[in-house]
Structures are given as structure tokens and as C-alpha cells.
Amino acid sequence: MINMFIDPHIHMTSRTTDDYQAMREAGIVAIIEPAFWLGQPRTTAGSFQDYYSSLVGWERFRASQFGIKHYCTIGLNSKEANNEALAEAVMEILPLFACKEGVVGIGEIGFDDQTDLEEKYFRQQLELAKELNLPVQIHTPHRDKKRGTARSMDVILEHGIDPGLVIIDHNNEETVREVLDRGFWCAFTIYPYTKMGNKRMVSVVQRFGSERIIVDSSADWGISDPLAVPKTAGLMAKSGIREEDIRLTCYQNALTAYGQSGQMNESDWSDDESVDQRQLFEGNSVLRGQRPGTTTNIIR
Amino acid sequence: MSESVISLMNSELQVNTEALTEFLKELLIRQIDEPAEKWLLEKLAGLNQQPQPRDLFLMFSAVPRFLGKNKLNLTIEEINRLKELRKGLSLEGWTVPQTARVLTLCSFQYKDASSFLQLLDQIFSIAEVAEMVALYSALPLLPYPDMLKTRAAEGIRTNMSVVFDAVVLNNPFPCEYLDEAAWNQMVLKALFMERPLYKIYGLEQRSNEQLSKMISNFAHERWVAGRPTSPEMWRPIGKYGPDSIYEDLEKLAAIDHPDQQAAAILAAGSLNTKEAKSFLKSHALVAAEVSENNTTWDDIGIRWGAHHN
Ligand SMILES: [Zn+2]
């Protein structure tokens, strides 16, 4: 049974320590937190700077206390790209964060309402990714998804970016074929109740296999499940999907795709010292006096 | 401001910036490969060509991509040399990229105090965790130390233990520059966060009445909560004992743990009062053992750390 997972799309800033604990217990060893919007628009570039800072600072530290390696992608999301003055100021500070340790790509960027301004900053950020040779994490629109996804891929290819460096996220049965055929990584977000559920994900893997397919939770401040990846893996196992396909879709493909940044290596977490809970939790301020177990009683 | 003026400003604490910079550079070059060395030397040379702040930021971030993330190793000779160059500074636990980042900060030619501070604030404001550690561990080596007190206090306010350690442990800056209130907060927070006190430079030197009261109160809180206290916590009281201290020491001596009892003996020894002397007399057996074993506060701290961390 596969017992190591990566959730390559999760917004931990909005989650609690209970989530971190449950995630670690379920076998999640590494996560990627894309820069996104916070549920309401920011009004100053300083808010973005502090947000990016927290992604490479506080949140990274918080995750480490639970034995989870935290990586992130840095970008200006499509919703807030519609405020032009703000977008200009944010584009100024992006390169400073994009080069930092543990930043595995530019993301999540792409289209929301598919406006001209969204396209303008999407393109500018693709150029930045190209210049820094970083992977790109693409948010596809929830409305008019099929057309928006195709248009995102057109734009990316226009900039001469290798599709092997691009992860297209929030796919469904309608978009998967084209994304795979055009050579992109194809990520699926597992949403509780609506949209893509665990069962649908199992059928996608049954139908399309595991090559370049990635499962994530996109858990954030809304109704979402931070355990979506290990739960889906469990359901896949029950449904008779090969262990190797589970390993690829729930662990290895994300590592291969984002590992191209040079900022994410298996040794980051397989190395004993870095997941020694006693060392991680020692004197920490998140647990406020609680003592966790060592790794040996956390991994089952 | 010229290098000579800066070293003059530091002369009181005898920080020889130039010699230290040279020392760090040699340390690094000894343990990185040729392409990494080439990159580093080129970048350092570039610092003399008045780079834009942005170039400095990007170089600062790029360091591990070129130099890797290995731990820094020091030979006995290097450890001794460092002791001569900068009292109280230990590079224990430092990494190669951390050292290179500190070296970068020390090599940059700052126009004046205000441009130095502005640049430093900017680097801090966008730093990730490892960069923050490097920045705070650079405090005892940077120019204009008087202007860095608030920065050090800010670092102590952090909840990231790795960052806290960079300011507080093996770092002479707090002892040399923090005022009493900030120093006391630092020691108390180190206790709260269960950091190894023996790695704090100048504990005995900075002992004071207020801190002793705070420590005694802290012990009472812990005992009421039924939580264990580190025997190390009594070290910073020095010669300052609040009235409650003798009761505390009796309690300590009654704990069935040799280092808690040893701590009571060492603390009483540093108090040097009539009451302390009679305490030592009534615990003569333990006191004899402590002196026979030559038990020091460092021994107690190291043993406690090994068992509890
Ligand atoms: Zn997202």
C-alpha cells in the first residue's frame, strides 16, 4: 500500500493545525501552496508582498512543525489581475520571490473571467517563468471551462514554453483528453459534494491511465478536503487500480513535474533528520506545550 | 562611510570586520567546489561595482542554487581563530549558504547608516526562512550595531524557533546591545520555547534582579501546572535572588533528579548570601557531589537537552 503522498495544490494559509496533523497522519509528506487570492481583493501591493513572504516564511515553518515539507508557487492570480494599477506594482515584486528557495514554479495563473487584463498579466508571467526556467501552474476557469482551458494552452504554446513544464489544474472529463494530447501535465482537483469527486477521479485513471495525471485537493477557505489525495488513493486501491498508477498520480508525477524547478527533491523529506518530529516540535510555539509523537508513531 | 570608520565604531567591541570577512571567505572556499567558488568570488567582486539593491536581493536568494545546502564544518584551528576574531560567536549549526549570505552582507559597501538600514529592512521584508536565519545570525558582524537593536528585538518576537535561535543562541549581539527589558524578555522566551540556555552568550554577565523575579514566577506557574522545569532555568539568576528563591531551591533539591539538585547547589553558590550558605550546609552531601564531579551549568544544560529535545 502506498503510504507517501504529495498534495501539489493546497492553500494551507486558510487551514488549521488539525488539518496539518491529519494530513501527516494520512501520509502526506510534501505540499505545494500556490499563491492565490484570499477570498476578497487586496488593495495594496504591500498586502501581496506580505502574503508571498508568509508563503516562504511562516507557513513553511508551520508545516515543518508537522513533518510536512512546504513548497509554493508565486504568481499574480487572474482575479486580481483585473486591477491594473495594482497588477503593475505586484509584477515589480514577483521576481524577488520567484527566485527564492522552495519556490517550485509560477502559479497559480491563467484565466478567470477571460478578460484582456487577465491575458496581459498571464502572458507577462509566462515570460517570467520562461526567463527563470520555472514550471508553471495553471488555474483554469470554473465558468466556460473547456474554452478557457484550450485558450490557456494556446497562449502558453504561443510563448514557446515546453508543455512538459506546465501543469494545467482543475481539469474534468471534458478537458483531460486535449490537455494530455497537447503534452501538458493534467491535474485534477477533488472537490467534496460537487464537481470532481473521488469516484469520478477513479474512473478518470481507469480510462486515461496515470501518465502525466496528478491528483490534488485545492483545499482553501471554502468547503474542501485537505485529505482528498490520500482518500482518493484509498478509493483507487479499493477499486483495483494498480499500485504503480496510484503512486504516480498521488505522489510521483507531482514530484517529477515540480521537481524540474530544482527546488523539490525526495531527499528533502526522506532524509530522516528532516522529519524527526522531536526535533521539529521541540520548543515550538504552534503546539503551545503539546508534545507530539515521533515519526515512527505518526507514519502507519 | 569608509571601512576604517566602521571598524573604528566597532573598536569598543573589537570587531575586525575585514579580518572576519576574510575568515568567512576562506572557510567557505575550503568546502565548496570550483564552479561554486567561481560564482561566489565573481558575485562578491560585483558588490564593489555599486550594484542595484535588486541585484543584491537576487544574489542573496540564489546562493543555495550555486553553493548547495551543506552544513559548515570548522576545524579546531578555525574554531580557535574565530574565538579571537569575535568573542561569543559560534558558527555551530551554520550552513554553507548561510555563511555565504552573511559574507555578502558584510562585503557590501554601504554608503551610510541610513542607506544600510534601508537596504537591510528591504532584505528582511522579503526573506524566506533560511534567509531570515542568515540575516539574524549576521547581527554580530554587521556595521552600525547600535542601530540594529530594534531589529534584534523584532527577531526575538518571532514564533519560528529556527529564526529565534539565530538571534539568541551562539550569538553575542543580544548580550552586547539589548537593554535590560529586552534581554529579560529574550531569556524568558527562550525558557518558554525550551531552547538550550547554555548556548546563550553572557547569561551570568547580564543577570539582574527583575529577571530573577521573572524566573522564580515562571517556575511557580510551571509547578502549579504540573509541568517539569529545566534545571538550566536557574542559571540566569546569578547573584540576584528574590525572597522566594530559597523556597524554590528547597523544592528543586527535593526533586528526584541529580541535575535538578545540582542546579539548586550551583544557584545557591552564585547567590552568595547568608541564607544561601546555610542552604548549602543543609545540603552538604549533594554539594560535595557537585564539587567532586565538577558539575557546571553547561553540563546540566547539555544533559537536559540530550534527554528532552
Ligand atoms: Zn488554488
Coordinates of C-alpha atoms and ligand atoms in Angstrom, one line a residue:
Chain A
M1 CA 0.0 0.0 0.0
I2 CA 1.3 3.5 -0.9
N3 CA 1.8 5.5 2.2
M4 CA 3.5 8.6 1.0
F5 CA 1.6 11.4 -0.7
I6 CA 2.1 14.8 -2.1
D7 CA -0.7 17.3 -2.4
P8 CA 0.6 19.7 -5.1
H9 CA -2.2 22.2 -4.7
I10 CA -3.4 23.3 -1.3
H11 CA -3.9 26.7 0.4
M12 CA -2.6 26.0 3.9
T13 CA -2.8 29.6 5.0
S14 CA -6.5 29.0 5.4
R15 CA -6.2 25.7 7.2
T16 CA -5.8 24.7 10.9
T17 CA -3.2 22.7 12.7
D18 CA -5.7 19.9 13.0
D19 CA -5.5 19.7 9.2
Y20 CA -1.8 19.5 9.3
Q21 CA -1.8 16.8 11.9
A22 CA -4.4 14.8 10.0
M23 CA -2.5 15.2 6.7
R24 CA 0.7 14.0 8.2
E25 CA -1.0 11.0 9.8
A26 CA -2.6 10.2 6.4
G27 CA 0.9 10.1 4.9
I28 CA 1.2 13.5 3.2
V29 CA 4.9 14.3 3.2
A30 CA 5.0 17.4 0.9
I31 CA 2.7 20.0 -0.3
I32 CA 2.7 22.9 -2.7
E33 CA 0.8 26.1 -1.9
P34 CA 0.0 28.2 -4.9
A35 CA -0.3 31.9 -4.5
F36 CA -3.9 32.7 -4.9
W37 CA -6.5 35.2 -3.8
L38 CA -7.7 35.3 -0.3
G39 CA -11.5 35.4 -0.9
Q40 CA -11.6 39.2 -1.1
P41 CA -9.5 41.5 -3.2
R42 CA -6.3 43.1 -1.8
T43 CA -5.9 46.8 -2.3
T44 CA -2.2 47.4 -2.0
A45 CA 1.0 45.8 -3.3
G46 CA 2.2 45.6 0.3
S47 CA -0.5 43.0 1.1
F48 CA 0.8 40.9 -1.7
Q49 CA 4.4 41.2 -0.5
D50 CA 3.4 40.1 3.0
Y51 CA 1.4 37.3 1.6
Y52 CA 4.3 36.0 -0.5
S53 CA 6.5 36.4 2.5
S54 CA 4.2 34.3 4.6
L55 CA 4.2 31.6 1.9
V56 CA 8.0 31.3 2.1
G57 CA 8.2 32.1 5.8
W58 CA 5.6 31.4 8.4
E59 CA 3.6 28.8 6.5
R60 CA 6.7 26.9 5.6
F61 CA 7.7 26.9 9.2
R62 CA 4.3 25.9 10.4
A63 CA 4.2 22.9 8.0
S64 CA 7.7 21.8 9.1
Q65 CA 6.4 21.5 12.7
F66 CA 4.2 18.7 11.5
G67 CA 6.9 17.0 9.5
I68 CA 5.5 18.3 6.2
K69 CA 7.7 19.9 3.6
H70 CA 6.0 23.1 2.3
Y71 CA 6.8 24.5 -1.2
C72 CA 4.9 27.2 -3.1
T73 CA 4.4 28.7 -6.4
I74 CA 4.4 32.5 -6.7
G75 CA 2.2 34.5 -9.0
L76 CA -0.5 37.1 -9.5
N77 CA -3.9 35.3 -9.7
S78 CA -6.2 36.0 -12.6
K79 CA -9.0 37.6 -10.5
E80 CA -6.7 40.3 -9.1
A81 CA -5.0 40.8 -12.4
N82 CA -8.1 42.9 -13.3
N83 CA -6.9 45.8 -11.1
E84 CA -4.3 47.2 -13.5
A85 CA -2.6 49.6 -11.2
L86 CA -2.2 47.0 -8.5
A87 CA -1.1 44.3 -11.0
E88 CA 1.7 46.6 -12.3
A89 CA 3.0 47.0 -8.7
V90 CA 2.8 43.3 -8.0
M91 CA 4.6 42.4 -11.2
E92 CA 7.5 44.5 -9.8
I93 CA 7.9 42.4 -6.7
L94 CA 7.2 39.0 -8.2
P95 CA 10.8 38.3 -9.4
L96 CA 12.1 38.8 -5.9
F97 CA 10.1 35.9 -4.6
A98 CA 10.1 33.7 -7.7
C99 CA 13.9 33.0 -7.2
K100 CA 13.6 32.0 -3.6
E101 CA 14.5 28.6 -2.1
G102 CA 11.5 26.2 -2.2
V103 CA 9.6 28.2 -4.9
V104 CA 8.8 25.5 -7.4
G105 CA 7.0 27.5 -10.1
I106 CA 5.0 30.5 -11.2
G107 CA 1.4 30.0 -10.2
E108 CA -1.4 29.8 -10.0
I109 CA -2.0 31.9 -13.0
G110 CA -4.3 31.8 -16.0
F111 CA -7.9 32.9 -16.7
D112 CA -10.9 33.6 -14.5
D113 CA -13.3 35.8 -16.4
Q114 CA -11.1 35.6 -19.5
T115 CA -10.6 39.4 -19.7
D116 CA -8.0 41.3 -21.6
L117 CA -6.2 42.3 -18.4
E118 CA -6.1 38.7 -17.3
E119 CA -4.5 37.8 -20.5
K120 CA -2.0 40.6 -20.3
Y121 CA -0.6 39.6 -16.9
F122 CA -0.9 35.9 -17.7
R123 CA 1.4 36.5 -20.7
Q124 CA 3.9 38.6 -18.6
Q125 CA 4.1 35.9 -16.0
L126 CA 4.7 33.2 -18.7
E127 CA 7.6 35.3 -19.9
L128 CA 9.0 35.5 -16.3
A129 CA 8.7 31.7 -16.0
K130 CA 10.5 31.2 -19.2
E131 CA 13.3 33.6 -18.2
L132 CA 13.7 31.7 -14.9
N133 CA 13.1 28.3 -16.4
L134 CA 10.5 27.5 -13.8
P135 CA 7.4 25.3 -14.1
V136 CA 4.0 27.0 -14.4
Q137 CA 0.9 26.1 -12.5
I138 CA -2.3 27.0 -14.4
H139 CA -5.6 27.7 -12.8
T140 CA -8.4 27.0 -15.4
P141 CA -11.7 29.0 -15.1
H142 CA -14.6 27.4 -13.4
R143 CA -17.0 29.0 -15.9
D144 CA -16.6 28.4 -19.6
K145 CA -14.0 25.8 -18.6
K146 CA -13.5 23.9 -21.8
R147 CA -12.9 27.0 -23.9
G148 CA -10.9 28.7 -21.2
T149 CA -8.6 25.7 -20.8
A150 CA -8.0 25.4 -24.6
R151 CA -7.3 29.2 -24.7
S152 CA -4.8 28.9 -21.8
M153 CA -2.9 26.2 -23.6
D154 CA -2.9 28.2 -26.9
V155 CA -1.4 31.2 -25.1
I156 CA 1.3 29.1 -23.3
L157 CA 2.4 27.5 -26.6
E158 CA 2.5 30.9 -28.3
H159 CA 5.2 31.9 -25.8
G160 CA 7.2 28.9 -26.8
I161 CA 7.0 27.2 -23.4
D162 CA 7.6 23.5 -23.2
P163 CA 4.2 21.9 -22.2
G164 CA 6.2 19.4 -20.1
L165 CA 6.9 22.4 -17.7
V166 CA 3.3 23.3 -17.4
I167 CA 0.7 21.8 -15.0
I168 CA -2.9 22.5 -16.0
D169 CA -5.2 22.3 -13.0
H170 CA -8.9 21.8 -12.2
N171 CA -9.5 19.5 -15.2
N172 CA -12.5 17.3 -15.7
E173 CA -13.6 14.6 -18.1
E174 CA -14.3 17.2 -20.8
T175 CA -10.8 18.7 -20.8
V176 CA -8.5 15.8 -19.9
R177 CA -8.1 14.4 -23.5
E178 CA -6.9 17.7 -25.1
V179 CA -4.6 18.6 -22.2
L180 CA -2.9 15.2 -22.4
D181 CA -2.8 15.2 -26.2
R182 CA -1.0 18.5 -26.2
G183 CA 1.7 17.3 -23.9
F184 CA 0.8 19.1 -20.6
W185 CA 0.6 17.7 -17.1
C186 CA -3.1 17.3 -16.2
A187 CA -4.1 17.9 -12.6
F188 CA -7.5 17.1 -11.1
T189 CA -8.9 18.9 -8.0
I190 CA -11.1 16.7 -5.9
Y191 CA -14.0 18.7 -4.6
P192 CA -16.4 17.4 -2.0
Y193 CA -20.1 17.2 -2.9
T194 CA -19.9 18.8 -6.3
K195 CA -17.6 18.9 -9.3
M196 CA -14.8 16.3 -9.5
G197 CA -15.3 13.7 -6.7
N198 CA -13.2 10.8 -5.7
K199 CA -15.3 8.3 -7.7
R200 CA -15.1 10.3 -10.8
M201 CA -11.3 10.5 -10.3
V202 CA -11.1 6.7 -10.1
S203 CA -12.8 6.4 -13.4
V204 CA -10.5 9.0 -15.0
V205 CA -7.5 6.9 -14.0
Q206 CA -9.2 3.8 -15.2
R207 CA -9.8 5.4 -18.5
F208 CA -6.7 7.5 -19.1
G209 CA -4.1 5.7 -17.0
S210 CA -1.5 7.5 -14.9
E211 CA 0.8 9.2 -17.3
R212 CA 1.0 12.9 -16.5
I213 CA -2.1 12.8 -14.4
I214 CA -2.0 14.4 -10.9
V215 CA -4.5 14.5 -8.1
D216 CA -4.8 17.4 -5.7
S217 CA -7.2 18.9 -3.1
S218 CA -7.0 22.6 -3.8
A219 CA -8.3 22.9 -0.2
D220 CA -8.7 26.5 0.9
W221 CA -11.0 28.8 2.8
G222 CA -14.1 27.2 1.2
I223 CA -15.6 23.7 1.7
S224 CA -12.8 21.4 0.7
D225 CA -11.0 18.4 2.0
P226 CA -7.3 18.5 2.8
L227 CA -7.2 14.7 2.8
A228 CA -8.5 14.5 -0.7
V229 CA -5.3 13.0 -2.1
P230 CA -4.9 10.1 0.4
K231 CA -8.6 9.4 0.3
T232 CA -8.7 9.2 -3.4
A233 CA -5.6 6.9 -3.3
G234 CA -7.6 4.7 -0.9
L235 CA -10.6 4.5 -3.2
M236 CA -8.3 3.8 -6.1
A237 CA -6.8 0.8 -4.2
K238 CA -10.3 -0.5 -3.3
S239 CA -11.3 -0.1 -7.0
G240 CA -8.4 -2.3 -8.1
I241 CA -6.2 0.3 -9.6
R242 CA -2.6 -0.8 -9.9
E243 CA -0.3 0.4 -7.0
E244 CA 2.0 2.0 -9.5
D245 CA -0.7 4.1 -11.0
I246 CA -1.7 5.3 -7.5
R247 CA 1.9 6.1 -6.8
L248 CA 2.3 8.1 -10.0
T249 CA -1.0 10.1 -9.7
C250 CA -0.8 10.8 -5.9
Y251 CA 2.9 11.3 -5.5
Q252 CA 5.5 10.8 -8.2
N253 CA 4.0 12.8 -11.1
A254 CA 3.8 16.0 -8.9
L255 CA 7.4 15.5 -7.8
T256 CA 8.6 14.9 -11.4
A257 CA 6.7 18.0 -12.7
Y258 CA 7.6 20.5 -10.0
G259 CA 11.0 18.9 -9.4
Q260 CA 12.0 20.5 -12.7
S261 CA 12.4 23.7 -10.7
G262 CA 15.4 22.1 -8.9
Q263 CA 13.8 23.2 -5.7
M264 CA 12.0 20.0 -4.7
N265 CA 13.8 16.7 -4.1
E266 CA 12.7 13.5 -2.5
S267 CA 15.7 13.7 -0.2
D268 CA 14.1 16.8 1.3
W269 CA 11.7 14.5 3.3
S270 CA 13.1 11.0 3.0
D271 CA 16.2 12.2 4.9
D272 CA 15.5 11.1 8.5
E273 CA 16.7 14.2 10.2
S274 CA 14.3 16.5 8.4
V275 CA 11.2 14.6 9.6
D276 CA 12.4 14.0 13.1
Q277 CA 9.3 15.1 15.0
R278 CA 11.1 15.5 18.3
Q279 CA 13.4 18.0 16.6
L280 CA 10.7 19.7 14.7
F281 CA 8.3 20.1 17.6
E282 CA 10.9 21.0 20.2
G283 CA 10.1 24.3 21.8
N284 CA 7.7 25.2 19.1
S285 CA 5.1 27.8 19.5
V286 CA 2.4 26.4 17.4
L287 CA 1.8 23.4 19.6
R288 CA 1.9 25.5 22.8
G289 CA 3.2 22.9 25.1
Q290 CA 1.7 19.8 23.5
R291 CA 4.1 17.1 22.7
P292 CA 3.7 15.1 19.5
G293 CA 4.9 11.6 18.9
T294 CA 8.0 10.8 16.8
T295 CA 7.7 10.0 13.1
T296 CA 7.6 6.3 14.0
N297 CA 4.2 6.5 15.6
I298 CA 2.9 9.0 13.1
I299 CA 3.5 7.1 9.9
R300 CA 1.4 3.9 9.8
Chain B
M1 CA 31.3 55.7 5.3
S2 CA 34.7 54.1 4.9
E3 CA 35.7 50.7 6.2
S4 CA 38.2 52.3 8.6
V5 CA 35.5 54.4 10.2
I6 CA 33.2 51.4 10.6
S7 CA 36.0 49.4 12.3
L8 CA 36.6 52.4 14.5
M9 CA 32.9 52.4 15.5
N10 CA 33.2 48.8 16.4
S11 CA 36.5 49.2 18.1
E12 CA 35.0 49.2 21.5
L13 CA 33.9 45.6 20.9
Q14 CA 37.0 44.9 18.9
V15 CA 35.2 43.6 15.8
N16 CA 37.7 43.5 12.9
T17 CA 35.2 43.4 10.1
E18 CA 37.9 43.0 7.4
A19 CA 39.6 40.0 9.1
L20 CA 36.2 38.4 9.8
T21 CA 35.1 38.8 6.2
E22 CA 38.4 37.2 5.1
F23 CA 38.0 34.4 7.6
L24 CA 34.4 33.6 6.4
K25 CA 35.5 33.7 2.8
E26 CA 38.4 31.2 3.4
L27 CA 36.1 28.9 5.4
L28 CA 33.7 28.8 2.5
I29 CA 36.2 28.3 -0.2
R30 CA 37.6 25.3 1.6
Q31 CA 34.3 23.5 1.4
I32 CA 32.7 24.4 -1.9
D33 CA 33.6 23.1 -5.4
E34 CA 35.3 25.0 -8.1
P35 CA 32.2 26.3 -10.1
A36 CA 30.6 27.4 -6.8
E37 CA 33.8 29.2 -5.8
K38 CA 33.9 30.9 -9.1
W39 CA 30.3 32.1 -8.8
L40 CA 30.8 33.3 -5.3
L41 CA 34.0 35.2 -6.0
E42 CA 32.5 36.8 -9.1
K43 CA 29.4 37.9 -7.2
L44 CA 31.5 39.3 -4.3
A45 CA 33.7 41.2 -6.7
G46 CA 30.5 42.6 -8.3
L47 CA 29.5 44.1 -5.0
N48 CA 32.3 46.6 -5.5
Q49 CA 30.6 47.9 -8.7
Q50 CA 27.8 49.7 -6.8
P51 CA 25.1 47.1 -7.6
Q52 CA 21.4 47.9 -7.5
P53 CA 19.6 46.7 -4.4
R54 CA 17.6 44.4 -6.7
D55 CA 20.9 42.6 -7.8
L56 CA 21.8 42.1 -4.1
F57 CA 18.3 40.7 -3.4
L58 CA 18.5 38.2 -6.3
M59 CA 22.1 37.2 -5.4
F60 CA 21.0 36.7 -1.8
S61 CA 18.2 34.4 -2.8
A62 CA 20.2 32.5 -5.4
V63 CA 23.0 31.4 -3.1
P64 CA 21.9 27.8 -2.4
R65 CA 21.3 27.2 -6.1
F66 CA 25.0 27.6 -6.6
L67 CA 26.6 26.6 -3.3
G68 CA 24.2 23.8 -2.2
K69 CA 22.9 23.4 1.3
N70 CA 25.6 21.5 3.2
K71 CA 26.4 22.1 6.8
L72 CA 29.5 24.2 7.5
N73 CA 32.5 22.4 9.0
L74 CA 35.1 24.0 11.2
T75 CA 38.5 22.6 12.2
I76 CA 39.7 23.1 15.7
E77 CA 42.1 25.7 14.5
E78 CA 39.3 27.6 12.8
I79 CA 37.1 27.4 15.9
N80 CA 40.0 28.9 18.0
R81 CA 40.7 31.6 15.4
L82 CA 37.0 32.6 15.4
K83 CA 37.2 33.0 19.2
E84 CA 39.9 35.5 18.7
L85 CA 38.1 37.3 15.9
R86 CA 34.7 37.6 17.5
K87 CA 34.1 36.7 21.1
G88 CA 30.9 34.9 21.8
L89 CA 30.2 34.0 18.2
S90 CA 30.0 30.3 17.3
L91 CA 29.2 29.0 13.9
E92 CA 27.8 25.8 15.3
G93 CA 25.0 24.6 13.1
W94 CA 25.7 27.1 10.3
T95 CA 25.3 26.0 6.7
V96 CA 27.3 26.9 3.7
P97 CA 24.6 29.1 2.1
Q98 CA 24.0 30.9 5.4
T99 CA 27.7 31.7 5.7
A100 CA 27.8 33.0 2.1
R101 CA 24.8 35.2 2.8
V102 CA 26.4 36.6 5.9
L103 CA 29.6 37.2 3.9
T104 CA 27.6 39.0 1.2
L105 CA 26.1 41.3 3.8
C106 CA 29.5 42.0 5.3
S107 CA 31.1 42.7 1.9
F108 CA 28.6 45.1 0.6
Q109 CA 29.8 48.7 0.6
Y110 CA 27.1 50.8 2.4
K111 CA 27.0 54.5 1.6
D112 CA 25.9 55.5 5.1
A113 CA 24.0 54.3 8.1
S114 CA 20.6 55.2 6.7
S115 CA 21.1 53.5 3.4
F116 CA 22.4 50.5 5.2
L117 CA 19.4 50.2 7.4
Q118 CA 17.0 50.8 4.5
L119 CA 18.6 48.0 2.4
L120 CA 18.6 45.7 5.4
D121 CA 15.0 46.3 6.1
Q122 CA 14.1 45.6 2.5
I123 CA 16.0 42.3 2.5
F124 CA 14.3 41.3 5.8
S125 CA 10.9 42.2 4.4
I126 CA 11.1 39.6 1.6
A127 CA 13.1 36.9 3.3
E128 CA 12.2 33.3 3.4
V129 CA 13.0 31.1 6.4
A130 CA 16.6 30.2 5.6
E131 CA 17.4 33.8 4.6
M132 CA 15.9 35.1 7.8
V133 CA 18.2 32.8 9.8
A134 CA 21.2 34.1 7.8
L135 CA 20.2 37.7 8.4
Y136 CA 19.8 37.4 12.1
S137 CA 22.9 35.4 12.5
A138 CA 24.8 38.2 10.8
L139 CA 23.9 40.7 13.5
P140 CA 27.2 40.5 15.4
L141 CA 29.2 41.1 12.2
L142 CA 27.3 44.0 10.7
P143 CA 28.2 47.6 10.8
Y144 CA 26.2 50.2 12.8
P145 CA 25.3 47.6 15.6
D146 CA 23.7 50.3 17.7
M147 CA 21.0 50.8 15.0
L148 CA 20.3 47.0 14.9
K149 CA 18.8 46.7 18.5
T150 CA 15.2 47.1 17.3
R151 CA 15.9 44.5 14.6
A152 CA 17.2 42.1 17.2
A153 CA 14.2 42.6 19.4
E154 CA 12.0 42.0 16.4
G155 CA 13.8 38.7 15.7
I156 CA 13.1 37.7 19.3
R157 CA 9.4 38.3 18.8
T158 CA 9.2 35.6 16.1
N159 CA 7.4 32.4 16.7
M160 CA 9.7 30.5 14.3
S161 CA 12.1 28.6 16.6
V162 CA 14.8 28.4 13.9
V163 CA 14.7 32.2 13.5
F164 CA 14.6 32.8 17.2
D165 CA 17.7 30.6 17.6
A166 CA 19.6 32.6 15.1
V167 CA 19.2 35.8 17.2
V168 CA 19.5 34.2 20.6
L169 CA 21.9 31.2 20.5
N170 CA 25.6 31.3 20.0
N171 CA 25.2 35.0 19.2
P172 CA 27.0 37.7 21.2
F173 CA 24.8 40.5 19.9
P174 CA 21.9 40.4 22.4
C175 CA 24.3 40.4 25.4
E176 CA 26.2 43.3 24.0
Y177 CA 23.4 45.5 22.8
L178 CA 20.0 44.7 24.2
D179 CA 18.7 46.8 27.1
E180 CA 17.6 45.0 30.3
A181 CA 13.9 44.7 29.4
A182 CA 14.6 43.2 26.0
W183 CA 17.2 40.9 27.4
N184 CA 14.9 39.6 30.1
Q185 CA 12.1 39.0 27.6
M186 CA 14.6 37.1 25.5
V187 CA 15.7 34.8 28.3
L188 CA 12.2 34.1 29.4
K189 CA 11.0 33.4 25.9
A190 CA 14.0 31.0 25.5
L191 CA 12.7 29.2 28.6
F192 CA 9.2 29.1 27.2
M193 CA 10.3 27.8 23.9
E194 CA 12.6 25.3 25.6
R195 CA 15.7 26.5 23.9
P196 CA 19.1 25.4 25.3
L197 CA 20.1 28.3 27.6
Y198 CA 23.7 27.2 27.8
K199 CA 24.0 28.4 24.2
I200 CA 23.1 31.9 25.1
Y201 CA 26.2 34.1 25.4
G202 CA 26.5 36.3 28.5
L203 CA 23.9 34.7 30.8
E204 CA 25.8 35.3 34.0
Q205 CA 27.0 38.7 32.9
R206 CA 23.5 40.0 32.3
S207 CA 21.8 38.6 35.4
N208 CA 19.6 41.2 37.1
E209 CA 17.0 41.5 39.8
Q210 CA 14.0 41.7 37.5
L211 CA 15.0 38.7 35.6
S212 CA 15.4 36.6 38.8
K213 CA 11.9 37.5 39.9
M214 CA 10.5 36.6 36.4
I215 CA 12.3 33.2 36.6
S216 CA 11.0 32.4 40.0
N217 CA 7.5 33.3 39.0
F218 CA 7.8 31.3 35.8
A219 CA 8.8 28.2 37.9
H220 CA 5.8 28.7 40.1
E221 CA 3.5 28.8 37.1
R222 CA 5.0 25.6 35.7
W223 CA 4.9 23.8 39.0
V224 CA 1.2 24.7 39.5
A225 CA 0.5 23.3 36.0
G226 CA 2.3 20.1 37.0
R227 CA 4.9 20.6 34.2
P228 CA 8.6 19.9 34.5
T229 CA 11.1 22.8 34.5
S230 CA 14.5 22.8 33.0
P231 CA 17.3 22.8 35.7
E232 CA 19.0 25.3 33.4
M233 CA 16.4 27.9 34.2
W234 CA 18.1 28.9 37.5
R235 CA 21.4 29.8 35.8
P236 CA 20.5 33.4 34.8
I237 CA 19.6 34.5 38.4
G238 CA 23.3 35.0 39.2
K239 CA 23.6 36.8 42.5
Y240 CA 20.1 38.2 42.4
G241 CA 17.7 36.1 44.5
P242 CA 14.1 37.3 45.2
D243 CA 12.8 36.4 48.7
S244 CA 11.0 33.4 47.2
I245 CA 14.2 31.9 45.9
Y246 CA 15.2 29.8 49.0
E247 CA 11.8 28.1 48.9
D248 CA 12.3 27.4 45.2
L249 CA 15.8 25.9 45.8
E250 CA 14.4 23.7 48.5
K251 CA 11.8 22.5 46.1
L252 CA 14.4 21.9 43.5
A253 CA 16.7 20.0 45.9
A254 CA 13.7 17.7 46.7
I255 CA 13.2 16.7 43.0
D256 CA 14.5 13.2 42.4
H257 CA 16.8 14.2 39.6
P258 CA 20.5 14.7 40.1
D259 CA 20.7 17.7 37.7
Q260 CA 17.8 19.5 39.4
Q261 CA 19.6 19.1 42.7
A262 CA 22.9 20.1 41.2
A263 CA 21.2 23.2 39.8
A264 CA 20.0 24.1 43.3
I265 CA 23.5 23.9 44.6
L266 CA 25.0 25.9 41.7
A267 CA 22.3 28.6 42.0
A268 CA 22.9 28.8 45.8
G269 CA 26.6 29.1 45.2
S270 CA 26.2 32.1 42.9
L271 CA 23.8 33.8 45.3
N272 CA 26.5 34.1 47.9
T273 CA 24.2 35.2 50.8
K274 CA 23.9 34.1 54.4
E275 CA 20.8 32.1 53.5
A276 CA 22.4 30.6 50.5
K277 CA 25.3 29.4 52.7
S278 CA 23.1 27.8 55.2
F279 CA 21.2 26.1 52.3
L280 CA 24.4 24.7 51.1
K281 CA 25.3 23.5 54.5
S282 CA 22.0 21.7 54.9
H283 CA 22.5 20.0 51.5
A284 CA 26.2 19.3 52.1
L285 CA 26.0 15.8 50.6
V286 CA 24.7 17.0 47.2
A287 CA 27.0 20.0 47.3
A288 CA 30.0 17.7 47.9
E289 CA 28.9 15.6 44.9
V290 CA 28.6 18.6 42.7
S291 CA 32.1 19.8 43.5
E292 CA 33.5 16.3 43.3
N293 CA 32.1 15.9 39.8
N294 CA 33.0 19.4 38.8
T295 CA 29.4 19.8 37.5
T296 CA 28.9 23.0 35.6
W297 CA 25.8 24.8 34.2
D298 CA 26.9 23.8 30.8
D299 CA 27.0 20.1 31.8
I300 CA 23.5 20.4 33.1
G301 CA 22.2 22.2 30.0
I302 CA 23.8 19.7 27.6
R303 CA 22.4 16.7 29.6
W304 CA 18.9 18.2 29.8
G305 CA 19.0 19.0 26.1
A306 CA 20.0 15.4 25.2
H307 CA 17.1 14.0 27.2
H308 CA 14.4 16.4 26.4
N309 CA 14.9 17.5 22.9
Ligands
ZN1 ZN -5.9 27.1 -5.8

